[in-house]
CSV table of C-alpha atoms in Angstrom, one decimal:
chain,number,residue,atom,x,y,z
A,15,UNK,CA,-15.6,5.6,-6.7
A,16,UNK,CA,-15.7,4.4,-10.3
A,17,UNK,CA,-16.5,0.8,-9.8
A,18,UNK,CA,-19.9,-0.4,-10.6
A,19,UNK,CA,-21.0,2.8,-12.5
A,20,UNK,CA,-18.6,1.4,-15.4
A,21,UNK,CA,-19.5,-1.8,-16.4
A,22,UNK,CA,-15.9,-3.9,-16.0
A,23,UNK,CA,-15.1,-6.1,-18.8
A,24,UNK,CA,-16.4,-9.5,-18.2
A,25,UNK,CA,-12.8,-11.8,-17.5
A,26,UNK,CA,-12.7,-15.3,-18.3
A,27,UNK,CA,-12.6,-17.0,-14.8
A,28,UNK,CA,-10.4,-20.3,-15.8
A,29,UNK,CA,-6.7,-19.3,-13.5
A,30,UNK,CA,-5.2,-22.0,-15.3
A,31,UNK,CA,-6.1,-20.6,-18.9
A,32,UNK,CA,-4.8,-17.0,-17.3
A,33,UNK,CA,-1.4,-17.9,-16.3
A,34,UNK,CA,-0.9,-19.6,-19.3
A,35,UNK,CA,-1.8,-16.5,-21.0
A,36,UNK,CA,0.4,-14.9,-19.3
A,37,UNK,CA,3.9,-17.1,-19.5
A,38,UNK,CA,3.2,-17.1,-23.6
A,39,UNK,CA,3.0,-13.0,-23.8
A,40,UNK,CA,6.3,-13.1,-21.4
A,41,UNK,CA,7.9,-15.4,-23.8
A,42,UNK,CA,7.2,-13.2,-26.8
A,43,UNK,CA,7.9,-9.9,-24.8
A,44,UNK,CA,9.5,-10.3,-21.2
A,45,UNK,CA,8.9,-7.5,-19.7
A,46,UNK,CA,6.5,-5.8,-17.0
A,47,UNK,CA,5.7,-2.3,-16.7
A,48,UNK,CA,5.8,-1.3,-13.4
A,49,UNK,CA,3.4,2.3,-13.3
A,50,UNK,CA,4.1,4.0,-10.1
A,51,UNK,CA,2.2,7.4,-10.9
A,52,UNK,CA,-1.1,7.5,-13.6
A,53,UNK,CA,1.1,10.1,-15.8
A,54,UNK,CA,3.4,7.1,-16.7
A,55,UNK,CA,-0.1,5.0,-17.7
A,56,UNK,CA,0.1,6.2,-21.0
A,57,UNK,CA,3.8,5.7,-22.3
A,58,UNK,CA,3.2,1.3,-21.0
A,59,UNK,CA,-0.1,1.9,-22.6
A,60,UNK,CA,1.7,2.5,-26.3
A,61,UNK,CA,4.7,-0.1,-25.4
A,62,UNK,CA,4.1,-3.2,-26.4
A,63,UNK,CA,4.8,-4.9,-22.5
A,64,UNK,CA,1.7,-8.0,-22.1
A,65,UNK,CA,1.5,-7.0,-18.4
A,66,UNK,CA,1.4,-3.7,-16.3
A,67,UNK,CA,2.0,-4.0,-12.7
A,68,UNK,CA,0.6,-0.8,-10.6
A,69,UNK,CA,2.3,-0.2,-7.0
A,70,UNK,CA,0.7,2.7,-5.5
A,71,UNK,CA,-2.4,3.6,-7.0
A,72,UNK,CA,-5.4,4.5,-5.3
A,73,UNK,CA,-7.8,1.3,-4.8
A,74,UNK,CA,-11.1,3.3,-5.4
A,75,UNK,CA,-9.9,5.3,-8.7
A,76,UNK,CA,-8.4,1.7,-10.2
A,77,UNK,CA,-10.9,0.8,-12.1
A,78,UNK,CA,-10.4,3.0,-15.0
A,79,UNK,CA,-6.7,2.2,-15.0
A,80,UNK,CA,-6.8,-1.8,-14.7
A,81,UNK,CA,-10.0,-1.4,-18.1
A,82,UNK,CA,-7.6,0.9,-19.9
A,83,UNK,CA,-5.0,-1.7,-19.9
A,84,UNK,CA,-6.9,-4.9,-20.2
A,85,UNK,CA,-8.5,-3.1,-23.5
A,86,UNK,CA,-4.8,-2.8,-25.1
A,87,UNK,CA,-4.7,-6.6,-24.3
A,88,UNK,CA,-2.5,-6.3,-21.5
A,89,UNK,CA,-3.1,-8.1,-18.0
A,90,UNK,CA,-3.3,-5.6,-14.8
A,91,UNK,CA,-1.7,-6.6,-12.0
A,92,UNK,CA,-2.2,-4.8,-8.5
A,93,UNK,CA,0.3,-4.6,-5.5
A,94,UNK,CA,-2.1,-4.9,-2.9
A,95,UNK,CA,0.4,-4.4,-0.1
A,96,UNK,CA,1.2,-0.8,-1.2
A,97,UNK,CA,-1.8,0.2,-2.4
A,98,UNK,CA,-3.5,3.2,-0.5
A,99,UNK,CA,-6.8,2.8,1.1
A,100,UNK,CA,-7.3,-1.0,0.6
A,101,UNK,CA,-7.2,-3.8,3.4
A,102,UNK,CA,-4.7,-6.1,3.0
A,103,UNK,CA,-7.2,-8.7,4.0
A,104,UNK,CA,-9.5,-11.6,1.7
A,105,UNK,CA,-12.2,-8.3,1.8
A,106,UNK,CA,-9.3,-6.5,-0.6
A,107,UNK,CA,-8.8,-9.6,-2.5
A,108,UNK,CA,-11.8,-10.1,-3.7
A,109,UNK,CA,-12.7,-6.0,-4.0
A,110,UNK,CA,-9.5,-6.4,-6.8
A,111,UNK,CA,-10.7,-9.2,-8.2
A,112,UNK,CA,-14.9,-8.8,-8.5
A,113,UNK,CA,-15.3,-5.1,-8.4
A,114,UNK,CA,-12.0,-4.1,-10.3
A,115,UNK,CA,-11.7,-7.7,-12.4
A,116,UNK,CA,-8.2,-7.5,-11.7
A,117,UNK,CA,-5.8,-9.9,-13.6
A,118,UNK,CA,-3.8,-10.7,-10.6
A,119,UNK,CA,-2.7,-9.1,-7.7
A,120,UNK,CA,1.3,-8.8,-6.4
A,121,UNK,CA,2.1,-9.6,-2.7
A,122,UNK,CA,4.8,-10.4,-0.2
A,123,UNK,CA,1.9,-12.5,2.1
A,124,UNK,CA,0.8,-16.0,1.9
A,125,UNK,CA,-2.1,-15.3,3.3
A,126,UNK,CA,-3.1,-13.1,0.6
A,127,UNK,CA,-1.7,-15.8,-2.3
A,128,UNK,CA,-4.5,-17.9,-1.0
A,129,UNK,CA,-7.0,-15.6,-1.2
A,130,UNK,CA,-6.5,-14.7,-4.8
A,131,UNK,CA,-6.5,-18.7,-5.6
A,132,UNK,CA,-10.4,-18.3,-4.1
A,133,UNK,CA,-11.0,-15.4,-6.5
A,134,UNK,CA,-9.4,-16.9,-9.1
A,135,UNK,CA,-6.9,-14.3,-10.2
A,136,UNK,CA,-3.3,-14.6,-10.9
A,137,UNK,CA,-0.8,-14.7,-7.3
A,138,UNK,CA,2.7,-12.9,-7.9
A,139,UNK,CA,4.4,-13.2,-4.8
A,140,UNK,CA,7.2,-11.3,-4.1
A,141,UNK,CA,10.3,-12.8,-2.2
A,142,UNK,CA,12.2,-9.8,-0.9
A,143,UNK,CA,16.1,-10.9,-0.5
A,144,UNK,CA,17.5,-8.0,1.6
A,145,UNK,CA,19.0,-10.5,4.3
A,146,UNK,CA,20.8,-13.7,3.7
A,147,UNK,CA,20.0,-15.2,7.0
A,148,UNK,CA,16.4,-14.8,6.1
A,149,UNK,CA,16.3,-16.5,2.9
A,150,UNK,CA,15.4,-20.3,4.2
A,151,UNK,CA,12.3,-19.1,5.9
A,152,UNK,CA,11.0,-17.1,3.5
A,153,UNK,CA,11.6,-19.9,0.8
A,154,UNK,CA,9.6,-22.0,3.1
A,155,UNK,CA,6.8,-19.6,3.1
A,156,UNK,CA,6.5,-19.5,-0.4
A,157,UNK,CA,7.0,-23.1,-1.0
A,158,UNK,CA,3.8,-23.3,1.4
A,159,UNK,CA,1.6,-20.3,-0.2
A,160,UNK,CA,2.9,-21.8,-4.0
A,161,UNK,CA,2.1,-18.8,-6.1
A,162,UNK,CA,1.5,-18.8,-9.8
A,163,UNK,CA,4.8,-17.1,-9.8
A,164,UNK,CA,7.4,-15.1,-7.9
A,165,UNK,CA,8.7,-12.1,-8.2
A,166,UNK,CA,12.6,-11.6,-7.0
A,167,UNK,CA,13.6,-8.4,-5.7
A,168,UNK,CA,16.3,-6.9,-6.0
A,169,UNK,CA,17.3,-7.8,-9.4
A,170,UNK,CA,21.4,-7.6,-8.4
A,171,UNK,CA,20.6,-10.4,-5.6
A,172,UNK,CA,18.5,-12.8,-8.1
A,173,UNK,CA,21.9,-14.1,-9.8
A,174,UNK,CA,23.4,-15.4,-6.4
A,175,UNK,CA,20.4,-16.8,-5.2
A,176,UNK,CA,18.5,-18.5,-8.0
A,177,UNK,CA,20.2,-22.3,-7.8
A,178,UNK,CA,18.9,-21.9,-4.2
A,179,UNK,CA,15.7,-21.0,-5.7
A,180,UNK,CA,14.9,-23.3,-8.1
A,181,UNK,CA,16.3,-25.8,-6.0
A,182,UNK,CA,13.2,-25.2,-3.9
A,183,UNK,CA,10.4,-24.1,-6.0
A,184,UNK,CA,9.8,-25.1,-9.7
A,185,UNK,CA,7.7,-21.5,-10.5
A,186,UNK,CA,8.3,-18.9,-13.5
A,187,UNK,CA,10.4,-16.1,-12.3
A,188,UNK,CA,9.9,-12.3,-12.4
A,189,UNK,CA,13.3,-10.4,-11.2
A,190,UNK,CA,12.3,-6.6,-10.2
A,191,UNK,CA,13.8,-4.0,-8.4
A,192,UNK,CA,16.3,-1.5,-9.1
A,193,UNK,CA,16.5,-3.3,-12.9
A,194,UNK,CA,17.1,0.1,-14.8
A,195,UNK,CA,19.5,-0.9,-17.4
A,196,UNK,CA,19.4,-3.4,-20.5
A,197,UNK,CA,22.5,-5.1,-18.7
A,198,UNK,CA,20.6,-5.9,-15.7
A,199,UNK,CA,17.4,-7.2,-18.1
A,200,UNK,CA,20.3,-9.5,-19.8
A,201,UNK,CA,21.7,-10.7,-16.4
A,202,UNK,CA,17.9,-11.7,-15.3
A,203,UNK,CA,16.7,-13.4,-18.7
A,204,UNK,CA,20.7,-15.4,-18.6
A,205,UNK,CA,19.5,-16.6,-15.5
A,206,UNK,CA,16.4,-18.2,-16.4
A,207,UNK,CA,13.6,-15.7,-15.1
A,208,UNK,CA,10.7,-15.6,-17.5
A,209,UNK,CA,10.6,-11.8,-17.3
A,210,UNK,CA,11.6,-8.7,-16.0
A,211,UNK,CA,9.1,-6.0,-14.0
A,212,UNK,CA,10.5,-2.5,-14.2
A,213,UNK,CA,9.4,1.3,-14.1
A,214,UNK,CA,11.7,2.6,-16.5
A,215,UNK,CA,10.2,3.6,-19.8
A,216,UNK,CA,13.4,2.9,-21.5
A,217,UNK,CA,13.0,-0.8,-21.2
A,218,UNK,CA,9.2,-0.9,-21.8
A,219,UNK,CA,9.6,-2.6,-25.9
B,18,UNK,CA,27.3,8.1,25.0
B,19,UNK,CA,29.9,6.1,27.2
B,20,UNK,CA,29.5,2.3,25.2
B,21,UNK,CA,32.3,2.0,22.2
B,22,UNK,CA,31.9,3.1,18.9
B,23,UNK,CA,32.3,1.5,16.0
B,24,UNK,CA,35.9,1.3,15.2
B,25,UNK,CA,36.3,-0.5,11.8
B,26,UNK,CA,34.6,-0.7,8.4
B,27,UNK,CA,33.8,-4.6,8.9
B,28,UNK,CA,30.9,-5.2,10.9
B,29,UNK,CA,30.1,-9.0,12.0
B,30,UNK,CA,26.9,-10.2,12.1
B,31,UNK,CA,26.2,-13.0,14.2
B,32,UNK,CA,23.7,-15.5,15.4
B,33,UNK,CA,25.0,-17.5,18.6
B,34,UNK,CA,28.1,-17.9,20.8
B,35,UNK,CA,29.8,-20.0,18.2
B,36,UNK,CA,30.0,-16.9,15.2
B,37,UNK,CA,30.4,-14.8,18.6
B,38,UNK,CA,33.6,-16.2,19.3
B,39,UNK,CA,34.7,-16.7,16.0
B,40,UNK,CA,34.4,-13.1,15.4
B,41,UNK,CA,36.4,-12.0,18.7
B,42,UNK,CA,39.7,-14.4,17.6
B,43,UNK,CA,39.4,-12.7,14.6
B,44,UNK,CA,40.5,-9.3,16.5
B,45,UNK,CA,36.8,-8.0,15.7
B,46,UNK,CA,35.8,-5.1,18.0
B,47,UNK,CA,32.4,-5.1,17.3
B,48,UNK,CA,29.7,-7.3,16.3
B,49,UNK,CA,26.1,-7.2,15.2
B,50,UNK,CA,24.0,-9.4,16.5
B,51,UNK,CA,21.8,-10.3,13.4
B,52,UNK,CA,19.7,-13.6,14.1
B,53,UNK,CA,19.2,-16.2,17.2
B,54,UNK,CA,18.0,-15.9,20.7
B,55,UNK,CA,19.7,-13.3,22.3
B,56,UNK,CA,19.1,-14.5,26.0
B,57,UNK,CA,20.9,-17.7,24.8
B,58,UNK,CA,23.7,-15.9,24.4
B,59,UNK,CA,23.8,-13.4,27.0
B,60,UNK,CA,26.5,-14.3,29.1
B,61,UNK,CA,28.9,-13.8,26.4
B,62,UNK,CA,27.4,-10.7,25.0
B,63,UNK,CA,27.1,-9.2,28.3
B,64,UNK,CA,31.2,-10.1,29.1
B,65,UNK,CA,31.9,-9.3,25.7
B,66,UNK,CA,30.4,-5.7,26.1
B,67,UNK,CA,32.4,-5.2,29.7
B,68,UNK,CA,35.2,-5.8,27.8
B,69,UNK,CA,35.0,-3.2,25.2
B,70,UNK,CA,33.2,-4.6,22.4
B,71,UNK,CA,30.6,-2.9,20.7
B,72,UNK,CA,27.3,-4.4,20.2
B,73,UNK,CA,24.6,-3.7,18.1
B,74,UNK,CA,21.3,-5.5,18.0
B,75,UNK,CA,18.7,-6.2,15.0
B,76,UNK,CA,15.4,-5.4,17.2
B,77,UNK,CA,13.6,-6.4,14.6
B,78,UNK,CA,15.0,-10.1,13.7
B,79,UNK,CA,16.4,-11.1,17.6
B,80,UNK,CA,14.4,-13.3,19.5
B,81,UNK,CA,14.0,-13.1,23.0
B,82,UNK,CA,12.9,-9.4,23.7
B,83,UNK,CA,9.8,-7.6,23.5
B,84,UNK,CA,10.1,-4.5,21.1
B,85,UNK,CA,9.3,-2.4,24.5
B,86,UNK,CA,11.0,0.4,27.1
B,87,UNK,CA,12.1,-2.1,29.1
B,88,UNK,CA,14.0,-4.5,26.7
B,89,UNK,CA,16.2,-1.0,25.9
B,90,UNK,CA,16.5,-0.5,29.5
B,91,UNK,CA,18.2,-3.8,29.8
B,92,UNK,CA,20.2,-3.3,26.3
B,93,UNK,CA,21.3,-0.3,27.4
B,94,UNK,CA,21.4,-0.1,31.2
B,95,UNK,CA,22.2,-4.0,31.7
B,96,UNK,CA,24.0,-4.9,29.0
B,97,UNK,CA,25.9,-2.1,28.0
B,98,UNK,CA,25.5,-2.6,24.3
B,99,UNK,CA,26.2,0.2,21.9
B,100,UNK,CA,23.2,0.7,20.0
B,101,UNK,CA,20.3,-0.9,17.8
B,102,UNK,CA,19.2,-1.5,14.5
B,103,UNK,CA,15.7,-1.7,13.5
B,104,UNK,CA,13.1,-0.6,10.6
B,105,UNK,CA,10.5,0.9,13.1
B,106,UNK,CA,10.2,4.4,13.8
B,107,UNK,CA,9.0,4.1,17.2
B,108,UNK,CA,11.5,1.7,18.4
B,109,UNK,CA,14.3,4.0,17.4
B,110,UNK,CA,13.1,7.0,19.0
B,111,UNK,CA,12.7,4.9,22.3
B,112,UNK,CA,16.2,3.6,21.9
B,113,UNK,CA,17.5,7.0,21.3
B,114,UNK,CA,15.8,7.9,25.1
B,115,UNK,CA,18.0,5.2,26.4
B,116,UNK,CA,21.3,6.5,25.2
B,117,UNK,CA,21.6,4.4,22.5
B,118,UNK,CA,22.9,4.9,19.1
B,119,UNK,CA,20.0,3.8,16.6
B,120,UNK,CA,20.8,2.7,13.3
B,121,UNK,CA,17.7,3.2,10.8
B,122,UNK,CA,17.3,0.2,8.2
B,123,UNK,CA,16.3,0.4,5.0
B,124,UNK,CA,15.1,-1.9,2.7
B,125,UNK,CA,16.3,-1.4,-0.8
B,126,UNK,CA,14.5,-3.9,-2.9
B,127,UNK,CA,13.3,-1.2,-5.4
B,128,UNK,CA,13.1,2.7,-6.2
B,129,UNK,CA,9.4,2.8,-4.9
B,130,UNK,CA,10.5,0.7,-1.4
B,131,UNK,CA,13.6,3.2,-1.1
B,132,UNK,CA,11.8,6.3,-1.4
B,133,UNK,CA,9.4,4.9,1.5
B,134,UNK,CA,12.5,3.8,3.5
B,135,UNK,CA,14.2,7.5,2.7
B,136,UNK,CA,10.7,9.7,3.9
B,137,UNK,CA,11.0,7.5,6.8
B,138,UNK,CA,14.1,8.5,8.2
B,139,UNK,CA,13.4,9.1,11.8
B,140,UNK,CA,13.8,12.6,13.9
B,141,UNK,CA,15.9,12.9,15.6
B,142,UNK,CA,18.2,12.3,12.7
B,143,UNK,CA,18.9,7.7,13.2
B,144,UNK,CA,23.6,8.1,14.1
B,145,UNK,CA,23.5,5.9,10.8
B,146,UNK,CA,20.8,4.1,8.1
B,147,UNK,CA,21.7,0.6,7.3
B,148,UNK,CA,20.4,0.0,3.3
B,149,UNK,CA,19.8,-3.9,3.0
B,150,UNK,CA,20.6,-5.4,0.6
B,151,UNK,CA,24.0,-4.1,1.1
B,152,UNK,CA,24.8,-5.4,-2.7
B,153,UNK,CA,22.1,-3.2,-3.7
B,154,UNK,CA,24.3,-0.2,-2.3
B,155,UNK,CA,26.0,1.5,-5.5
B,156,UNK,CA,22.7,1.4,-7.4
B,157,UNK,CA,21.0,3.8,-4.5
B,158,UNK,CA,23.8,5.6,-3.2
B,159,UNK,CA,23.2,8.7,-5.5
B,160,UNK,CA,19.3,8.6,-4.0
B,161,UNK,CA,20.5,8.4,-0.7
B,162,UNK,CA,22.8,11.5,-0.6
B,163,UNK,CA,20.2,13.6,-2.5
B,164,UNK,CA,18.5,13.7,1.0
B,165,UNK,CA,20.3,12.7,3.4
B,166,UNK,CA,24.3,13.0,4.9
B,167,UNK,CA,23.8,10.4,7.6
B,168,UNK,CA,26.5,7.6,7.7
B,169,UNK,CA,25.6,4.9,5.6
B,170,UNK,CA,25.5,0.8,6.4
B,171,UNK,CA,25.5,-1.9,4.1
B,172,UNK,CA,23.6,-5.0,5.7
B,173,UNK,CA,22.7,-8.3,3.7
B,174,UNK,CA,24.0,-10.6,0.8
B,175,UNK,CA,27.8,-9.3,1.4
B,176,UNK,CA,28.7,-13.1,0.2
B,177,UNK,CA,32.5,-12.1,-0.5
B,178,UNK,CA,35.6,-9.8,-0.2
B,179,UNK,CA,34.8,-8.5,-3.5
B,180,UNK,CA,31.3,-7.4,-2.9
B,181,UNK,CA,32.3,-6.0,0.2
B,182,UNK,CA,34.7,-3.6,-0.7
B,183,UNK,CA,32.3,-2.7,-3.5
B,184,UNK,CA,29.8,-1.6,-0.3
B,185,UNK,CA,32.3,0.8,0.7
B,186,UNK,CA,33.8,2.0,-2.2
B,187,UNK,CA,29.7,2.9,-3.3
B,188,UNK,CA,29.9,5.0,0.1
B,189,UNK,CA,29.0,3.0,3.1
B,190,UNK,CA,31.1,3.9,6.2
B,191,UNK,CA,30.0,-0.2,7.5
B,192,UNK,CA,29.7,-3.3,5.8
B,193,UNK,CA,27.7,-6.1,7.8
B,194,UNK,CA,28.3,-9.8,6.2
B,195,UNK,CA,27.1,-13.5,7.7
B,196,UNK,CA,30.0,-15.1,6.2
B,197,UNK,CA,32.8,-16.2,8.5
B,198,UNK,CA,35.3,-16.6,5.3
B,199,UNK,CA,34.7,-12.7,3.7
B,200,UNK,CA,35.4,-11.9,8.4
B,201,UNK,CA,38.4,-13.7,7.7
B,202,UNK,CA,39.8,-12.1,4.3
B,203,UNK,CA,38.8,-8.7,5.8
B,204,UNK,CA,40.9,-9.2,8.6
B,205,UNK,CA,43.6,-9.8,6.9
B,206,UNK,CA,43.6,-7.3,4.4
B,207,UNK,CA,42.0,-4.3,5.9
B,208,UNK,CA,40.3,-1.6,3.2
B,209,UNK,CA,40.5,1.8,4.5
């Protein structure tokens, strides 16, 4: 467990100054790399993407990821829901955020959204549109948990949906899911979303 | 299994006896049962089903039953519904035990989510898997048929005509929508 036996970077603690951060890299570059397996670390490592967003990795062999990408200058971002071996509880939260010194962390649960605002870190959460009848309560949800941002998944549904959206929540926008072609990246940004999260490499700048 | 099939490529989803109704004058056969209390409705499901419709249920999003042995005993037994949808493993394979067709769904909202959904896939093999969003279809058709030949359902965002006969040209054998309007155009202008 590489945690403590590497020293983590010290990370400034001010949310506010890291979100801003964050919205001014997406406005140079508007993309997130989305790293599903270590061996695709390397190729978002060289791109020139301000954010890497990890979805499965292991939550005690992190470490070493989330420092190699916060020394590019890049903000690490953990999916706590899918991570492996990690509750999806406050005790996870803050494991991410102290031991790790996460960025942020990327959720579909408003309980978790406050407990990153306790630790400080950047809240992504996701709003998951794979059923019309269940867009009202889950736009409830997150008008309740208010995130930093939100990420919209699928990308195809974001264009329907997002006057019903921002008709609810004024937050900056991530579209993800299934966004594998510059087309889809152009749809999203038309649309307003402040950037795009995707795992393939060809749309990493 | 003795309950009707599904018998047409437009699959209502409904909520209450209102989009319940609306749906039978239509000449719809069939109806899934999406949203809304299904024990506030079940005089009219339960005459509908005697009368030949078919009648799937989202275990998963219906209120009203417990996700237990007992609630598919009634489904099944009672009721004489044709089958259940539902993301959980367990549920389908006690459905299955009730002589009820199970329909697997699986959430699409990205490549890592679908390969998830597509390991998942129940044994004995689900009669179909219903990918939601349905709109999301023709982008994970190809995944979808690398491992699997089961009949496919689109569920979820079919907001018009168009975008349903996009679901079935990607592949799907089923296309689920909310919206009484894309019921109405479909009836009128069946797509084979």
């Amino acid at each position: 467990m590489a945690t403590r036996a590497i020293v983590p970077p010290v990370r400034p603690r001010a949310l506010d100054g890291s979100v801003k951060r964050l919205e001014e890299a997406f406005r140079r570059i508007p993309v997130a790399a989305v790293i599903r397996r270590g061996e695709e670390l390397p190729r978002a490592l060289a791109s020139q993407v301000p954010a890497i967003f990890f979805l499965r990795a292991p939550a005690f062999h992190l470490g070493p990821l989330v420092w190699a990408v916060q020394a590019k200058h890049k903000m690490a971002f953990v999916h706590i829901d899918l991570i492996a071996g990690l509750g999806k509880d406050r005790a996870g939260v803050t494991f991410l955020a102290r031991e790790i010194g996460v960025n942020g962390i990327i959720t579909s649960h408003s309980g978790l959204v406050a407990a990153a605002r306790a630790e400080r870190v950047i809240a992504i959460q996701r709003l998951l549109l794979y059923d019309d009848m269940a867009l009202p309560s889950a736009l409830s949800a997150l008008e309740h948990a208010r995130p930093d941002i939100v990420e919209v998944l699928p990308g195809v549904i974001y264009p329907l949906v997002v006057d019903q959206i921002r008709a609810r929540l004024p937050l900056p926008i991530i579209v993800g899911g299934f966004v594998t072609e510059p087309g889809h990246r152009d749809a999203a940004m038309g649309r307003g979303a402040l950037a795009i999260s995707t795992s393939t490499s060809a749309l990493w700048p | 299994m003795r309950t009707p099939d599904v018998s047409g490529a437009m699959l209502p989803a409904i909520r209450d006896g209102s989009s319940l109704h609306t749906a039978l004058d239509l000449g719809y056969r069939q109806v899934l049962l999406e949203r809304g209390s299904l024990l506030a409705m079940l005089g009219p499901l339960a005459s509908a089903a005697k009368q030949g419709i078919a009648i799937f249920v989202n275990l998963d999003a219906v209120e009203g039953l417990a996700p237990d042995a007992a609630a598919l005993a009634f489904l099944a037994t009672d009721l004489g519904f044709s089958g259940v949808v539902s993301v959980k493993p367990h549920a389908l394979r006690d459905a299955s035990r009730f002589r009820l067709r199970t329909v697997q769904r699986i959430h699409a909202i990205d490549s890592t989510g679908l390969e998830t959904g597509l390991n998942g896939i129940v044994s004995p093999a689900p009669y179909a898997i219903a990918i939601a969003p349905a709109v999301a279809l023709p982008f994970v058709m190809p995944a979808i048929r690398a491992v699997t030949n089961i009949p496919v359902w689109g569920t979820g965002f079919v907001a018009s005509m168009e975008q349903a006969v996009n679901v079935l040209t990607a592949g799907a054998t089923i296309v689920s929508s909310t919206r009484v309007d894309v019921w109405q155009q479909f009836a009128r202008v069946p797509v084979p």
